[in-house]
């Protein structure tokens, strides 16, 4: 079972087992700020030694309890700056909260994905957590890219993206946030597509590892990334 139980957070899961992704290499989750002491202990016991925070700096809330000493935090925002035309356009269209914006970001800002891939390749030995706020879209797009590199099937990647809606629903309900799968479906329907079709189109257009190499990842960094993530 890829779902992990780390006290304080609900949307924690290992990408291992999808394609050739190695178990323990990449864990995706929502922001870990609500992890309890036992939650952090569980992360440490699982082998996590690096956290990639994919959010803008002004989104970062204080942790409920101190993080485990020895877990490094690397900040790699996955959204363009908020004063860019891209951010303003997509904030109006889908609030950067659906797969609709994924192809545009990959085309216009590939460097954010490459920066995250480089950070993973260069991380200290141990598992790497990737997270944004709810672990849905920024984390979802980076997960999609990493899983494409690992040769995961489109249906595996789509199922992993959709899993967040189930895992986060109790938290969203607690906060009084409307059903997010319904919200995302409405956005995509208004643009003549579906979650599945939108993600499939993105996956099929993303040639890996060519995308990474064409956008600045060095061959030695790609080798390090593959060695870290992939089973033989």
mmCIF file of C-alpha atoms in Angstrom:
data_model
loop_
_atom_site.group_PDB
_atom_site.id
_atom_site.type_symbol
_atom_site.label_atom_id
_atom_site.label_comp_id
_atom_site.label_asym_id
_atom_site.label_seq_id
_atom_site.Cartn_x
_atom_site.Cartn_y
_atom_site.Cartn_z
ATOM 1 C CA UNK A 1 0.000 0.000 0.000
ATOM 2 C CA UNK A 2 1.485 3.332 -1.057
ATOM 3 C CA UNK A 3 -0.621 5.405 1.357
ATOM 4 C CA UNK A 4 1.363 6.349 4.455
ATOM 5 C CA UNK A 5 0.012 7.246 7.888
ATOM 6 C CA UNK A 6 1.970 10.170 9.309
ATOM 7 C CA UNK A 7 0.034 11.699 12.181
ATOM 8 C CA UNK A 8 -1.258 15.194 11.426
ATOM 9 C CA UNK A 9 -1.353 14.887 7.631
ATOM 10 C CA UNK A 10 -3.701 12.855 5.461
ATOM 11 C CA UNK A 11 -2.377 13.035 1.897
ATOM 12 C CA UNK A 12 0.923 11.198 2.264
ATOM 13 C CA UNK A 13 1.916 8.497 -0.206
ATOM 14 C CA UNK A 14 4.964 6.881 -1.761
ATOM 15 C CA UNK A 15 5.321 7.046 -5.542
ATOM 16 C CA UNK A 16 7.271 3.801 -5.455
ATOM 17 C CA UNK A 17 5.878 0.933 -7.480
ATOM 18 C CA UNK A 18 4.518 3.153 -10.266
ATOM 19 C CA UNK A 19 6.535 2.397 -13.359
ATOM 20 C CA UNK A 20 10.112 1.842 -12.258
ATOM 21 C CA UNK A 21 9.909 4.312 -9.358
ATOM 22 C CA UNK A 22 11.813 2.920 -6.396
ATOM 23 C CA UNK A 23 9.873 2.660 -3.115
ATOM 24 C CA UNK A 24 11.123 5.162 -0.559
ATOM 25 C CA UNK A 25 12.643 7.527 -3.118
ATOM 26 C CA UNK A 26 9.818 10.079 -3.460
ATOM 27 C CA UNK A 27 6.926 10.722 -1.083
ATOM 28 C CA UNK A 28 4.259 13.267 -2.031
ATOM 29 C CA UNK A 29 2.062 15.026 0.509
ATOM 30 C CA UNK A 30 0.327 18.210 1.525
ATOM 31 C CA UNK A 31 2.274 20.848 3.477
ATOM 32 C CA UNK A 32 3.759 19.057 6.507
ATOM 33 C CA UNK A 33 3.065 21.936 8.883
ATOM 34 C CA UNK A 34 0.425 19.946 10.808
ATOM 35 C CA UNK A 35 2.573 16.889 11.386
ATOM 36 C CA UNK A 36 2.756 15.982 15.054
ATOM 37 C CA UNK A 37 5.919 14.831 16.789
ATOM 38 C CA UNK A 38 4.960 11.249 16.024
ATOM 39 C CA UNK A 39 4.282 12.252 12.412
ATOM 40 C CA UNK A 40 7.788 13.649 12.064
ATOM 41 C CA UNK A 41 9.174 10.544 13.737
ATOM 42 C CA UNK A 42 7.354 8.423 11.177
ATOM 43 C CA UNK A 43 8.826 10.495 8.330
ATOM 44 C CA UNK A 44 12.306 10.080 9.765
ATOM 45 C CA UNK A 45 11.820 6.354 10.299
ATOM 46 C CA UNK A 46 10.664 6.049 6.693
ATOM 47 C CA UNK A 47 14.024 7.437 5.611
ATOM 48 C CA UNK A 48 13.051 10.987 4.657
ATOM 49 C CA UNK A 49 16.070 13.285 4.742
ATOM 50 C CA UNK A 50 15.039 16.071 2.330
ATOM 51 C CA UNK A 51 11.840 18.063 1.851
ATOM 52 C CA UNK A 52 11.177 19.993 -1.357
ATOM 53 C CA UNK A 53 8.776 22.849 -0.637
ATOM 54 C CA UNK A 54 7.113 23.792 -3.927
ATOM 55 C CA UNK A 55 5.206 26.838 -2.625
ATOM 56 C CA UNK A 56 5.800 30.568 -2.851
ATOM 57 C CA UNK A 57 7.560 32.026 0.173
ATOM 58 C CA UNK A 58 4.464 33.876 1.408
ATOM 59 C CA UNK A 59 2.484 30.626 1.648
ATOM 60 C CA UNK A 60 4.656 29.115 4.328
ATOM 61 C CA UNK A 61 2.962 28.661 7.684
ATOM 62 C CA UNK A 62 4.821 27.776 10.884
ATOM 63 C CA UNK A 63 5.097 24.113 11.811
ATOM 64 C CA UNK A 64 2.945 22.779 14.639
ATOM 65 C CA UNK A 65 5.997 21.104 16.183
ATOM 66 C CA UNK A 66 9.711 21.322 15.337
ATOM 67 C CA UNK A 67 10.837 19.262 12.399
ATOM 68 C CA UNK A 68 13.187 16.372 12.921
ATOM 69 C CA UNK A 69 16.786 17.540 13.039
ATOM 70 C CA UNK A 70 18.628 16.244 10.018
ATOM 71 C CA UNK A 71 15.825 16.748 7.504
ATOM 72 C CA UNK A 72 16.920 19.419 5.030
ATOM 73 C CA UNK A 73 14.410 21.776 3.405
ATOM 74 C CA UNK A 74 14.946 22.913 -0.192
ATOM 75 C CA UNK A 75 12.592 25.550 -1.579
ATOM 76 C CA UNK A 76 11.782 25.194 -5.272
ATOM 77 C CA UNK A 77 8.619 27.195 -6.135
ATOM 78 C CA UNK A 78 6.679 25.558 -8.953
ATOM 79 C CA UNK A 79 4.559 28.574 -9.899
ATOM 80 C CA UNK A 80 5.900 31.542 -11.869
ATOM 81 C CA UNK A 81 6.126 34.796 -9.947
ATOM 82 C CA UNK A 82 2.765 36.369 -9.236
ATOM 83 C CA UNK A 83 3.487 39.500 -11.244
ATOM 84 C CA UNK A 84 3.958 37.530 -14.475
ATOM 85 C CA UNK A 85 1.404 37.506 -17.277
ATOM 86 C CA UNK A 86 1.271 33.704 -16.956
ATOM 87 C CA UNK A 87 0.259 33.771 -13.309
ATOM 88 C CA UNK A 88 -2.329 36.492 -13.840
ATOM 89 C CA UNK A 89 -3.841 34.693 -16.845
ATOM 90 C CA UNK A 90 -4.102 31.278 -15.217
ATOM 91 C CA UNK A 91 -5.281 32.695 -11.897
ATOM 92 C CA UNK A 92 -8.311 33.984 -13.789
ATOM 93 C CA UNK A 93 -8.796 30.787 -15.782
ATOM 94 C CA UNK A 94 -8.422 28.031 -13.176
ATOM 95 C CA UNK A 95 -6.547 29.606 -10.247
ATOM 96 C CA UNK A 96 -3.696 27.225 -11.083
ATOM 97 C CA UNK A 97 -5.789 24.549 -9.383
ATOM 98 C CA UNK A 98 -6.518 22.064 -12.153
ATOM 99 C CA UNK A 99 -4.584 20.092 -14.781
ATOM 100 C CA UNK A 100 -5.726 22.633 -17.372
ATOM 101 C CA UNK A 101 -2.642 24.795 -16.818
ATOM 102 C CA UNK A 102 -0.105 21.946 -16.834
ATOM 103 C CA UNK A 103 0.792 22.019 -20.568
ATOM 104 C CA UNK A 104 1.214 25.800 -20.553
ATOM 105 C CA UNK A 105 3.549 25.701 -17.571
ATOM 106 C CA UNK A 106 5.653 22.928 -19.108
ATOM 107 C CA UNK A 107 5.917 24.958 -22.323
ATOM 108 C CA UNK A 108 6.525 28.400 -20.830
ATOM 109 C CA UNK A 109 8.291 27.661 -17.537
ATOM 110 C CA UNK A 110 10.055 24.292 -17.929
ATOM 111 C CA UNK A 111 12.824 25.583 -15.684
ATOM 112 C CA UNK A 112 10.716 25.133 -12.551
ATOM 113 C CA UNK A 113 10.400 21.387 -13.181
ATOM 114 C CA UNK A 114 14.092 21.146 -14.047
ATOM 115 C CA UNK A 115 15.020 23.007 -10.853
ATOM 116 C CA UNK A 116 13.029 20.506 -8.809
ATOM 117 C CA UNK A 117 14.573 17.557 -10.665
ATOM 118 C CA UNK A 118 18.041 18.994 -10.040
ATOM 119 C CA UNK A 119 17.291 19.458 -6.339
ATOM 120 C CA UNK A 120 16.192 15.815 -6.077
ATOM 121 C CA UNK A 121 19.282 14.616 -7.963
ATOM 122 C CA UNK A 122 21.558 16.603 -5.631
ATOM 123 C CA UNK A 123 19.747 15.859 -2.366
ATOM 124 C CA UNK A 124 21.488 14.107 0.509
ATOM 125 C CA UNK A 125 21.102 10.326 0.661
ATOM 126 C CA UNK A 126 17.632 9.274 1.809
ATOM 127 C CA UNK A 127 14.045 9.752 0.754
ATOM 128 C CA UNK A 128 12.678 13.034 -0.595
ATOM 129 C CA UNK A 129 9.276 14.544 0.217
ATOM 130 C CA UNK A 130 7.685 16.835 -2.368
ATOM 131 C CA UNK A 131 4.799 19.055 -1.288
ATOM 132 C CA UNK A 132 2.873 22.233 -1.994
ATOM 133 C CA UNK A 133 -0.219 23.301 -0.017
ATOM 134 C CA UNK A 134 -2.687 20.441 -0.461
ATOM 135 C CA UNK A 135 -0.354 18.233 -2.491
ATOM 136 C CA UNK A 136 -2.626 18.355 -5.524
ATOM 137 C CA UNK A 137 -1.465 20.476 -8.472
ATOM 138 C CA UNK A 138 2.101 21.704 -8.088
ATOM 139 C CA UNK A 139 2.954 18.424 -6.410
ATOM 140 C CA UNK A 140 0.770 16.681 -8.982
ATOM 141 C CA UNK A 141 2.606 18.119 -11.977
ATOM 142 C CA UNK A 142 6.049 17.366 -10.542
ATOM 143 C CA UNK A 143 4.870 13.849 -9.664
ATOM 144 C CA UNK A 144 3.596 13.455 -13.228
ATOM 145 C CA UNK A 145 6.989 14.465 -14.618
ATOM 146 C CA UNK A 146 8.917 12.144 -12.295
ATOM 147 C CA UNK A 147 6.568 9.250 -12.997
ATOM 148 C CA UNK A 148 6.870 9.861 -16.745
ATOM 149 C CA UNK A 149 10.638 9.575 -16.326
ATOM 150 C CA UNK A 150 10.042 6.323 -14.441
ATOM 151 C CA UNK A 151 7.971 4.950 -17.310
ATOM 152 C CA UNK A 152 4.674 4.810 -15.409
ATOM 153 C CA UNK A 153 1.577 4.156 -17.490
ATOM 154 C CA UNK A 154 -0.807 7.098 -18.025
ATOM 155 C CA UNK A 155 -3.554 5.354 -16.055
ATOM 156 C CA UNK A 156 -1.198 4.952 -13.077
ATOM 157 C CA UNK A 157 -0.322 8.651 -13.131
ATOM 158 C CA UNK A 158 -3.967 9.676 -13.465
ATOM 159 C CA UNK A 159 -5.029 7.406 -10.601
ATOM 160 C CA UNK A 160 -2.282 8.873 -8.432
ATOM 161 C CA UNK A 161 -3.441 12.424 -9.196
ATOM 162 C CA UNK A 162 -7.051 11.531 -8.368
ATOM 163 C CA UNK A 163 -6.039 9.842 -5.116
ATOM 164 C CA UNK A 164 -5.436 13.260 -3.557
ATOM 165 C CA UNK A 165 -9.138 14.126 -3.757
ATOM 166 C CA UNK A 166 -10.014 11.092 -1.620
ATOM 167 C CA UNK A 167 -7.168 11.589 0.823
ATOM 168 C CA UNK A 168 -7.748 15.322 1.330
ATOM 169 C CA UNK A 169 -11.556 15.287 1.447
ATOM 170 C CA UNK A 170 -11.824 14.962 5.263
ATOM 171 C CA UNK A 171 -9.490 17.922 5.720
ATOM 172 C CA UNK A 172 -11.302 20.029 3.121
ATOM 173 C CA UNK A 173 -14.645 19.128 4.721
ATOM 174 C CA UNK A 174 -13.279 20.187 8.110
ATOM 175 C CA UNK A 175 -12.264 23.553 6.648
ATOM 176 C CA UNK A 176 -15.610 24.029 4.904
ATOM 177 C CA UNK A 177 -14.077 23.866 1.438
ATOM 178 C CA UNK A 178 -16.409 22.593 -1.280
ATOM 179 C CA UNK A 179 -15.756 19.226 -2.900
ATOM 180 C CA UNK A 180 -12.628 19.832 -4.929
ATOM 181 C CA UNK A 181 -13.127 17.077 -7.473
ATOM 182 C CA UNK A 182 -16.447 18.699 -8.355
ATOM 183 C CA UNK A 183 -14.758 22.107 -8.582
ATOM 184 C CA UNK A 184 -11.964 20.846 -10.839
ATOM 185 C CA UNK A 185 -14.397 18.870 -12.997
ATOM 186 C CA UNK A 186 -16.499 22.002 -13.528
ATOM 187 C CA UNK A 187 -13.453 23.997 -14.632
ATOM 188 C CA UNK A 188 -12.388 21.338 -17.101
ATOM 189 C CA UNK A 189 -15.923 20.765 -18.400
ATOM 190 C CA UNK A 190 -16.194 24.479 -19.137
ATOM 191 C CA UNK A 191 -13.134 24.080 -21.353
ATOM 192 C CA UNK A 192 -14.385 20.957 -23.090
ATOM 193 C CA UNK A 193 -12.238 18.378 -21.366
ATOM 194 C CA UNK A 194 -11.996 16.081 -18.352
ATOM 195 C CA UNK A 195 -9.400 15.320 -15.693
ATOM 196 C CA UNK A 196 -8.483 12.099 -17.465
ATOM 197 C CA UNK A 197 -8.280 13.616 -20.947
ATOM 198 C CA UNK A 198 -6.338 16.655 -19.775
ATOM 199 C CA UNK A 199 -3.774 14.595 -17.882
ATOM 200 C CA UNK A 200 -3.451 12.057 -20.700
ATOM 201 C CA UNK A 201 -2.705 14.825 -23.176
ATOM 202 C CA UNK A 202 -0.024 16.256 -20.876
ATOM 203 C CA UNK A 203 1.574 12.868 -20.253
ATOM 204 C CA UNK A 204 1.647 11.932 -23.934
ATOM 205 C CA UNK A 205 3.253 15.238 -24.894
ATOM 206 C CA UNK A 206 5.995 15.003 -22.251
ATOM 207 C CA UNK A 207 8.982 13.204 -23.753
ATOM 208 C CA UNK A 208 11.287 12.069 -20.977
ATOM 209 C CA UNK A 209 14.199 12.447 -20.459
ATOM 210 C CA UNK A 210 14.426 14.741 -23.488
ATOM 211 C CA UNK A 211 12.320 17.411 -21.778
ATOM 212 C CA UNK A 212 14.755 17.649 -18.862
ATOM 213 C CA UNK A 213 17.885 17.665 -21.016
ATOM 214 C CA UNK A 214 16.498 20.213 -23.471
ATOM 215 C CA UNK A 215 15.705 22.564 -20.609
ATOM 216 C CA UNK A 216 19.006 22.593 -18.788
ATOM 217 C CA UNK A 217 19.451 19.391 -16.786
ATOM 218 C CA UNK A 218 22.979 18.125 -17.369
ATOM 219 C CA UNK A 219 23.556 14.502 -18.405
ATOM 220 C CA UNK A 220 25.393 13.800 -15.145
ATOM 221 C CA UNK A 221 22.448 15.232 -13.182
ATOM 222 C CA UNK A 222 20.070 13.019 -15.153
ATOM 223 C CA UNK A 223 22.238 10.005 -14.320
ATOM 224 C CA UNK A 224 22.124 10.944 -10.626
ATOM 225 C CA UNK A 225 18.359 11.443 -10.779
ATOM 226 C CA UNK A 226 17.796 8.079 -12.433
ATOM 227 C CA UNK A 227 20.106 6.319 -9.993
ATOM 228 C CA UNK A 228 18.171 7.817 -7.111
ATOM 229 C CA UNK A 229 14.641 7.196 -8.390
ATOM 230 C CA UNK A 230 14.611 4.101 -10.547
ATOM 231 C CA UNK A 231 14.783 0.401 -9.902
ATOM 232 C CA UNK A 232 17.153 -1.520 -12.143
#
